[in-house]
PDB file of C-alpha atoms in Angstrom:
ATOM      1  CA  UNK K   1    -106.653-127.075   8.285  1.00 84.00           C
ATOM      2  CA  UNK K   2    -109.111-124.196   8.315  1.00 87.00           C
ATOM      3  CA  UNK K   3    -111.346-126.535  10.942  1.00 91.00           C
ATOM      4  CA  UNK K   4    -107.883-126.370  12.882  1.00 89.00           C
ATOM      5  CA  UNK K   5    -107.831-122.701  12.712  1.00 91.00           C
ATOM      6  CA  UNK K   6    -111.384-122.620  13.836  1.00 93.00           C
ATOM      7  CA  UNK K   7    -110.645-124.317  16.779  1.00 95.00           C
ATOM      8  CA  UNK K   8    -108.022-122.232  18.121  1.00 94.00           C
ATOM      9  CA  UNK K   9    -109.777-119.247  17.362  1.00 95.00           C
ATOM     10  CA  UNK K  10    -112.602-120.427  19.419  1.00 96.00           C
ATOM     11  CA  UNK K  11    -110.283-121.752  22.570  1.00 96.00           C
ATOM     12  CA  UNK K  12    -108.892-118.213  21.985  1.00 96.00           C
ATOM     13  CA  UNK K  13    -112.322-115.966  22.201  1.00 96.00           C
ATOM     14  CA  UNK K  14    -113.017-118.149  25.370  1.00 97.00           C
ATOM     15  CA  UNK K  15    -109.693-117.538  27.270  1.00 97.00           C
ATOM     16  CA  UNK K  16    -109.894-113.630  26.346  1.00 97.00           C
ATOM     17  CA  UNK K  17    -113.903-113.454  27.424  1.00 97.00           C
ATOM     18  CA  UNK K  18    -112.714-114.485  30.684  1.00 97.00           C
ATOM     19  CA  UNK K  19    -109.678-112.824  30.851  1.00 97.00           C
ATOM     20  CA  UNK K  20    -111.435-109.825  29.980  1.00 97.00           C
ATOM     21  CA  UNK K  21    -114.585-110.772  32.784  1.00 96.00           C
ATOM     22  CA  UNK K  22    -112.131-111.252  35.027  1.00 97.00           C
ATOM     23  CA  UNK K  23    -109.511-107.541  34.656  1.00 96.00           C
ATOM     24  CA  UNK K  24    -113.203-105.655  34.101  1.00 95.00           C
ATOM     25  CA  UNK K  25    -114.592-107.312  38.129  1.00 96.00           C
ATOM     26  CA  UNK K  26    -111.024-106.564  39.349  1.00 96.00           C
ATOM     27  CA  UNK K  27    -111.000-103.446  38.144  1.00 96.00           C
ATOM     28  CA  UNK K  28    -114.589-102.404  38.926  1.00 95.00           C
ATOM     29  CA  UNK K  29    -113.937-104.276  42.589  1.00 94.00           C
ATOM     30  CA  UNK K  30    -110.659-101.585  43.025  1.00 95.00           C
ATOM     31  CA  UNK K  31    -112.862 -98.633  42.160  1.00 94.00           C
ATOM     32  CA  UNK K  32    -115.303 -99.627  45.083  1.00 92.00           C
ATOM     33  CA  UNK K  33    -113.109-100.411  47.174  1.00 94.00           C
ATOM     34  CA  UNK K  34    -111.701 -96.559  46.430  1.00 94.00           C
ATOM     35  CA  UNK K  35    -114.854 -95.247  46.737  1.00 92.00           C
ATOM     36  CA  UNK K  36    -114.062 -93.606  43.280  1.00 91.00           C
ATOM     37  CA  UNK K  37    -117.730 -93.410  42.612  1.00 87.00           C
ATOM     38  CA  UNK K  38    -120.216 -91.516  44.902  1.00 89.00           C
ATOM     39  CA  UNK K  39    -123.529 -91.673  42.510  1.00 92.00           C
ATOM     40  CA  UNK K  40    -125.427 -94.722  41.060  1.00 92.00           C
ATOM     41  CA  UNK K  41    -125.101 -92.867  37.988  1.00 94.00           C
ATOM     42  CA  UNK K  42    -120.779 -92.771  38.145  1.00 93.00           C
ATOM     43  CA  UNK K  43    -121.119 -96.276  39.179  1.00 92.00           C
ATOM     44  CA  UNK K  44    -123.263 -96.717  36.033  1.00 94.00           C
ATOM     45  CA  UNK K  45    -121.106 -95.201  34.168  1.00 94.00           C
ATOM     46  CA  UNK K  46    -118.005 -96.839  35.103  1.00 93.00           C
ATOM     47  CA  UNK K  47    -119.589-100.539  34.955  1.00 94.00           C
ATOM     48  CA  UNK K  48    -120.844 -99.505  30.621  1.00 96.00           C
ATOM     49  CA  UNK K  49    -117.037 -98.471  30.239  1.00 94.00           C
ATOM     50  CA  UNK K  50    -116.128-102.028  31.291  1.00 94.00           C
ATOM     51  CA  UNK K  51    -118.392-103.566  29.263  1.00 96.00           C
ATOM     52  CA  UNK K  52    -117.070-101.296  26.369  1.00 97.00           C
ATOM     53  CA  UNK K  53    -113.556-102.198  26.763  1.00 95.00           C
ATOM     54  CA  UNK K  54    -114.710-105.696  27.212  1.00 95.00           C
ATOM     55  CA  UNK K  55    -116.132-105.513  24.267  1.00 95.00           C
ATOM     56  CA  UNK K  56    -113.715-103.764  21.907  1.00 96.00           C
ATOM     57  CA  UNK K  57    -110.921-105.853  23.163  1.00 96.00           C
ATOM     58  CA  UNK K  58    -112.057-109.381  23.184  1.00 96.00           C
ATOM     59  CA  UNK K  59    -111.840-109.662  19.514  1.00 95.00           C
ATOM     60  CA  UNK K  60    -108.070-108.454  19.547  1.00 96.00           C
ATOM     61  CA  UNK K  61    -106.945-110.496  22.252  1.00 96.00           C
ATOM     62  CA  UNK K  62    -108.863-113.627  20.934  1.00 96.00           C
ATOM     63  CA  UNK K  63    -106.420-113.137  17.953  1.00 95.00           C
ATOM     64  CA  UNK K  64    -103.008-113.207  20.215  1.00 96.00           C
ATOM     65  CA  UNK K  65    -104.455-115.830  22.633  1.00 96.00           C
ATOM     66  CA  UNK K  66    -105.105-118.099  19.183  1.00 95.00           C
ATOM     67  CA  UNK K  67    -101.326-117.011  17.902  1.00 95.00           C
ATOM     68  CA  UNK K  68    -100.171-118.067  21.257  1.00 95.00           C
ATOM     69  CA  UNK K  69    -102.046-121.302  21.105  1.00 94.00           C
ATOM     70  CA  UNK K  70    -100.697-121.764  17.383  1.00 94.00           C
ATOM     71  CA  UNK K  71     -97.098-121.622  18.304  1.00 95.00           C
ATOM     72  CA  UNK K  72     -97.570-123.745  21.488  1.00 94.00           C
ATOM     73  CA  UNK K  73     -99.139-126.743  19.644  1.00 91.00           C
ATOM     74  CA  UNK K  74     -96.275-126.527  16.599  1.00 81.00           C
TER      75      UNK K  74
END
């Protein structure tokens, strides 16, 4: 059981690592598109803060993608 757990926790991390690589290019990709940033230092700045996010919310969303998965295999 706690191998099954495992598992969907792990399919979980994957799905929100990309989901989260994919919103943070998006998002980075709108902002030069704006031409929000005019420095290499902005731009700098702006590409950390997606890796922050990236990072603070990969662990969170793993959990929902795994309760999603959970409730689609029952």
């Amino acid at each position: 059981m706690l191998l099954n757990i495992f598992k969907f926790y792990l399919l979980g991390l994957v799905i929100a690592f990309f989901v989260c690589l994919v919103l943070g290019a998006l998002w980075l990709g709108w902002r030069a598109l704006r031409r929000a940033d005019k420095t290499v230092k902005e731009r700098q700045g702006a590409l950390y803060d997606a890796i922050m996010m990236s990072m603070v919310s990969i662990p969170v969303l793993a959990f929902a993608f795994m309760a999603i998965l959970i409730v689609l295999n029952a």
